[in-house]
mmCIF file of C-alpha atoms in Angstrom:
data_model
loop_
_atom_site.group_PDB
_atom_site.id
_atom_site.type_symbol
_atom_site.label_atom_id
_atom_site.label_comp_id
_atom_site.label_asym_id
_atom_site.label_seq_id
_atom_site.Cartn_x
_atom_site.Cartn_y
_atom_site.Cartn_z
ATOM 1 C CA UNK A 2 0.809 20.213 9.128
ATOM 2 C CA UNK A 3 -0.896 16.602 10.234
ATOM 3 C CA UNK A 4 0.404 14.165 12.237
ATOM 4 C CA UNK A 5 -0.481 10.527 12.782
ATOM 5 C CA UNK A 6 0.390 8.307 15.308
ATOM 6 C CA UNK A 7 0.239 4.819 16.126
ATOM 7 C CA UNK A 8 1.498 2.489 19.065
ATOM 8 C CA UNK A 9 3.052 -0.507 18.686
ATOM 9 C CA UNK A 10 3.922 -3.044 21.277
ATOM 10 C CA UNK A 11 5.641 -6.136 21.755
ATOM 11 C CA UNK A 12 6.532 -8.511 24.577
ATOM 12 C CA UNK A 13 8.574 -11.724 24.972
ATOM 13 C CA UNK A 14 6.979 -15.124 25.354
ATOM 14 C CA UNK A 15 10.024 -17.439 25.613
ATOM 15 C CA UNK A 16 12.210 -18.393 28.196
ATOM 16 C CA UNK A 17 15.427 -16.968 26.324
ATOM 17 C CA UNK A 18 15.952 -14.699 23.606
ATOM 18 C CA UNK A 19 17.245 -16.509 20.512
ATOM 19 C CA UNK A 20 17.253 -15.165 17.331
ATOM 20 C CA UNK A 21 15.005 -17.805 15.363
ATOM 21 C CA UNK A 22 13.245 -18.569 18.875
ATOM 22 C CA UNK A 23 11.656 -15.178 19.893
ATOM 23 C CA UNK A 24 8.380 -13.907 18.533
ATOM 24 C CA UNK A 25 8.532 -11.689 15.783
ATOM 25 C CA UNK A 26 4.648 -10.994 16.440
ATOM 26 C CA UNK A 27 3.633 -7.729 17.816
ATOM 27 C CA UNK A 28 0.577 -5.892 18.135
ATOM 28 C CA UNK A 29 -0.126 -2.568 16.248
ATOM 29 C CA UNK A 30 -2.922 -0.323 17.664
ATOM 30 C CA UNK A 31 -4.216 3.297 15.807
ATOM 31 C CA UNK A 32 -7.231 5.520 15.903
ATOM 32 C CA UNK A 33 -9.589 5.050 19.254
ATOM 33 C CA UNK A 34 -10.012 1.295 19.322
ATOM 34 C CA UNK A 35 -7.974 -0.018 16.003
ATOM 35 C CA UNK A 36 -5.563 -2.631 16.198
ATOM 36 C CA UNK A 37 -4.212 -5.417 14.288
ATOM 37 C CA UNK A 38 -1.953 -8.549 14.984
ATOM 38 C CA UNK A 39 1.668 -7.540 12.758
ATOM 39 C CA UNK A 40 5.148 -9.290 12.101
ATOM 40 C CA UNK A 41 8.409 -10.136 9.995
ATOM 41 C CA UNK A 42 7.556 -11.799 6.589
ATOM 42 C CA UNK A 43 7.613 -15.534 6.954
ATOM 43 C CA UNK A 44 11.052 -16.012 5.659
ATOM 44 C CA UNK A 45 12.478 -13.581 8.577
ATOM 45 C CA UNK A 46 10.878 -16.151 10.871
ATOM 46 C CA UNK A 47 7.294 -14.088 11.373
ATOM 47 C CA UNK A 48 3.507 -14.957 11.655
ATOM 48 C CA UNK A 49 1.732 -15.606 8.194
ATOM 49 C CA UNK A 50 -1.206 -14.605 9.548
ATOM 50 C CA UNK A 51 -0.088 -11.148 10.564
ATOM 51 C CA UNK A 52 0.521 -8.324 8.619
ATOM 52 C CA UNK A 53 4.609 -7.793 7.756
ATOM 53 C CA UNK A 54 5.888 -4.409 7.275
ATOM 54 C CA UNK A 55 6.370 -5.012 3.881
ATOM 55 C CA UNK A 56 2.863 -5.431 3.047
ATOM 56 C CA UNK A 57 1.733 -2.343 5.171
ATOM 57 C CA UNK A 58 4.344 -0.653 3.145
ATOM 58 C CA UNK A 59 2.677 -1.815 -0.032
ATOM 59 C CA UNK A 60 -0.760 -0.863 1.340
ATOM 60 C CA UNK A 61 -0.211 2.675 2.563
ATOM 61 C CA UNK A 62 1.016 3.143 -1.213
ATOM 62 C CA UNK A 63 -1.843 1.534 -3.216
ATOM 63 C CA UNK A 64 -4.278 3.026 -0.793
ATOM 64 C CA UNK A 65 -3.284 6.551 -0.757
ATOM 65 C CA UNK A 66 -3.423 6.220 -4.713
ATOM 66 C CA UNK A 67 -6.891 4.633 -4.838
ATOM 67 C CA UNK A 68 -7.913 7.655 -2.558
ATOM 68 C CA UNK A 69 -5.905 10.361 -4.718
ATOM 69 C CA UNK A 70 -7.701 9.220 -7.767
ATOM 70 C CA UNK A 71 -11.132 8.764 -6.072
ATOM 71 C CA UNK A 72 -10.931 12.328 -5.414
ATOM 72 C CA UNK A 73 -9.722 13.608 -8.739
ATOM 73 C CA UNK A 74 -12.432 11.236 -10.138
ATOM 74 C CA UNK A 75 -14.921 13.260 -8.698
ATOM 75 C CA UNK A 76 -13.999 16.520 -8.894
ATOM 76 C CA UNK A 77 -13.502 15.775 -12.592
ATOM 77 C CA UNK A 78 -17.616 14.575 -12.234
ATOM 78 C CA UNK A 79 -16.845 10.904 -12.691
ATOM 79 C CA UNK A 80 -18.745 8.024 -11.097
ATOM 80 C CA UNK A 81 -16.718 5.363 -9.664
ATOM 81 C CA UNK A 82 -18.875 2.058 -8.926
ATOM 82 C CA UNK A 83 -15.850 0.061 -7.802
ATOM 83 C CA UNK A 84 -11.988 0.238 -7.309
ATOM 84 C CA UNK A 85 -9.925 -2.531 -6.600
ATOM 85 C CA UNK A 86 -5.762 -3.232 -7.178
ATOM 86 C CA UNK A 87 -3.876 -5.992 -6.283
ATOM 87 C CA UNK A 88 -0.591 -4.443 -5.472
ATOM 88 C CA UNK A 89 2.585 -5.791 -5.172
ATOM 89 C CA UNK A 90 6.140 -4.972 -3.562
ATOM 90 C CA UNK A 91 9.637 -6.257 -4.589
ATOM 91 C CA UNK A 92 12.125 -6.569 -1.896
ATOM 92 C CA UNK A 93 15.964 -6.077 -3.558
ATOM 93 C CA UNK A 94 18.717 -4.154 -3.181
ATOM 94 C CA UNK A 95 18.512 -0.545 -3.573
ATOM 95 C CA UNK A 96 21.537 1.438 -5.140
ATOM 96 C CA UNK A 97 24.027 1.419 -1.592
ATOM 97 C CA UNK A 98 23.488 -2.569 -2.047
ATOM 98 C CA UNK A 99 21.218 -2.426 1.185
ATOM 99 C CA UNK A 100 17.539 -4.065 1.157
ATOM 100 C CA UNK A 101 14.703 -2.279 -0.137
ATOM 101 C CA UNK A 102 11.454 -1.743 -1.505
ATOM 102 C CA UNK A 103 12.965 -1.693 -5.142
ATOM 103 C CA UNK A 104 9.813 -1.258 -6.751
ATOM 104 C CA UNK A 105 5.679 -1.050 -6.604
ATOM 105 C CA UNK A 106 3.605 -1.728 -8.460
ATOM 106 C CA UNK A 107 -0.378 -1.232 -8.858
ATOM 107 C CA UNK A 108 -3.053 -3.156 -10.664
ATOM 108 C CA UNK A 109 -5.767 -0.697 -10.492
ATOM 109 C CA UNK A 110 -9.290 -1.687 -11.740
ATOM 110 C CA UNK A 111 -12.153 0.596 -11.938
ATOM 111 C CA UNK A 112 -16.104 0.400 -12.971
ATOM 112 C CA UNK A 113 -17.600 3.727 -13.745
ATOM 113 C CA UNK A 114 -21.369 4.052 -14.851
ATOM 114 C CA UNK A 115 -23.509 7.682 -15.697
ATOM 115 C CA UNK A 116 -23.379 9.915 -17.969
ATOM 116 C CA UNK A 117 -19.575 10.848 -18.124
ATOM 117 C CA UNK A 118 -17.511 8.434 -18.284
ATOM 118 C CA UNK A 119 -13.259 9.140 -18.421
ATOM 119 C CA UNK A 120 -11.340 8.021 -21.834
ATOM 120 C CA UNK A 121 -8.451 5.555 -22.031
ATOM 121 C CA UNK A 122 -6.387 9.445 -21.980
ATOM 122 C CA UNK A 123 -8.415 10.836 -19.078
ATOM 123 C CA UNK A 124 -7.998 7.543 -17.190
ATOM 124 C CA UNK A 125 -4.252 7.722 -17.355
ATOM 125 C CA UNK A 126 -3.884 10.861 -16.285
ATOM 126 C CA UNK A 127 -6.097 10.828 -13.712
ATOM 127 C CA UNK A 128 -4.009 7.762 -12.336
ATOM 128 C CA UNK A 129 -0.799 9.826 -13.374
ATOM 129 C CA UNK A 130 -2.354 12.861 -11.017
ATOM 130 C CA UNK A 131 -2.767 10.351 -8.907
ATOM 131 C CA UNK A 132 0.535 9.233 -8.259
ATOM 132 C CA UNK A 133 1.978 12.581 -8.579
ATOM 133 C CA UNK A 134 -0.156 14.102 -5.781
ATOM 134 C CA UNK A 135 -0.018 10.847 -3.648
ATOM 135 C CA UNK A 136 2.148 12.091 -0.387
ATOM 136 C CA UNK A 137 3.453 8.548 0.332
ATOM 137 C CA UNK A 138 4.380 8.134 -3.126
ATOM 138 C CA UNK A 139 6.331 11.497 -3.114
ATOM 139 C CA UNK A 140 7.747 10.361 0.423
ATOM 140 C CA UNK A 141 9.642 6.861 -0.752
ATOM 141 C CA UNK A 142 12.440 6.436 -3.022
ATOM 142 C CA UNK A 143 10.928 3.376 -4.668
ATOM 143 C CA UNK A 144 10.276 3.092 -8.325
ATOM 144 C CA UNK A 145 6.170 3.191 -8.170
ATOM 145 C CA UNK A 146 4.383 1.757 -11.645
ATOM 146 C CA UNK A 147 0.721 2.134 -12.366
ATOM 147 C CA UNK A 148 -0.139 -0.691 -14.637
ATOM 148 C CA UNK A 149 -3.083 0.443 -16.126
ATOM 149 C CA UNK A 150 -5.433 -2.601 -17.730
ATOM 150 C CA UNK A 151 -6.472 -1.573 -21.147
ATOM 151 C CA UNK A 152 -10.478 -2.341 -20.359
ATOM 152 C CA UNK A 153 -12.435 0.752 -18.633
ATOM 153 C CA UNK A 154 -15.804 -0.840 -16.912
ATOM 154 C CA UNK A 155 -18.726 1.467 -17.636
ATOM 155 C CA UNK A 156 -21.997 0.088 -16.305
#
């Protein structure tokens, strides 16, 4: 079993605490010297320029794909160039009528170049390996779709 930790810490900066007055900003810190500025989503009165739980939501899942499916990739002997997804997270209500992550989904794109080089079959089900090995995606309740783009880069 793993564990992972991070510490998270926030302070007041006004003279009262008022529910659209107080600052939603808060400071995340992981690993040895990591740290990053987070926040509520604008529209809950947060920083724009700090990450919102939401997106670090959406992030932990389109990252621990992209690193599933690296690693089937190449164990399967296929040579990823590039990766990129541009992932995105609905908020609505989930079935108890309570907000939620109602659905994810990922935009994967990948360049491969040698000698092997994965079909329009093989790509899908290394992305469906992907997402069926991917421990954050078997640890939410969310509906997850991989929307695969029919063009497979070989260089």
């Amino acid at each position: 079993m793993s564990k992972y930790q991070i510490a998270l810490e926030w302070k007041r900066d006004s003279e009262t605490f008022d529910y659209k007055a107080y600052t939603r900003d808060h400071t995340i810190r992981y690993g040895e010297e990591g740290s990053l500025c987070a926040s509520a989503a604008p529209e809950y009165h947060g920083n724009k320029n700090c990450l919102n739980p939401e997106q670090a939501f959406v992030i932990s899942m389109a990252s621990c794909h992209m690193l599933t499916f690296l690693a089937l990739a190449a164990k399967k002997r296929f040579t990823i160039d590039d990766y990129s997804d541009t992932a995105i997270a609905v908020l609505g209500k989930n079935p108890e009528k309570k907000p939620a992550i109602t659905r994810i989904e990922l935009s994967p794109r990948v360049s491969f170049s040698g000698d092997r080089t994965p079909s329009e079959q093989d790509f899908q089900n290394l992305h469906d390996q992907a997402h069926d090995l991917c421990f954050i995606a078997n640890s939410v309740a969310s509906c997850v779709e991989v929307v695969i783009h029919p063009e497979i880069v070989s260089q």
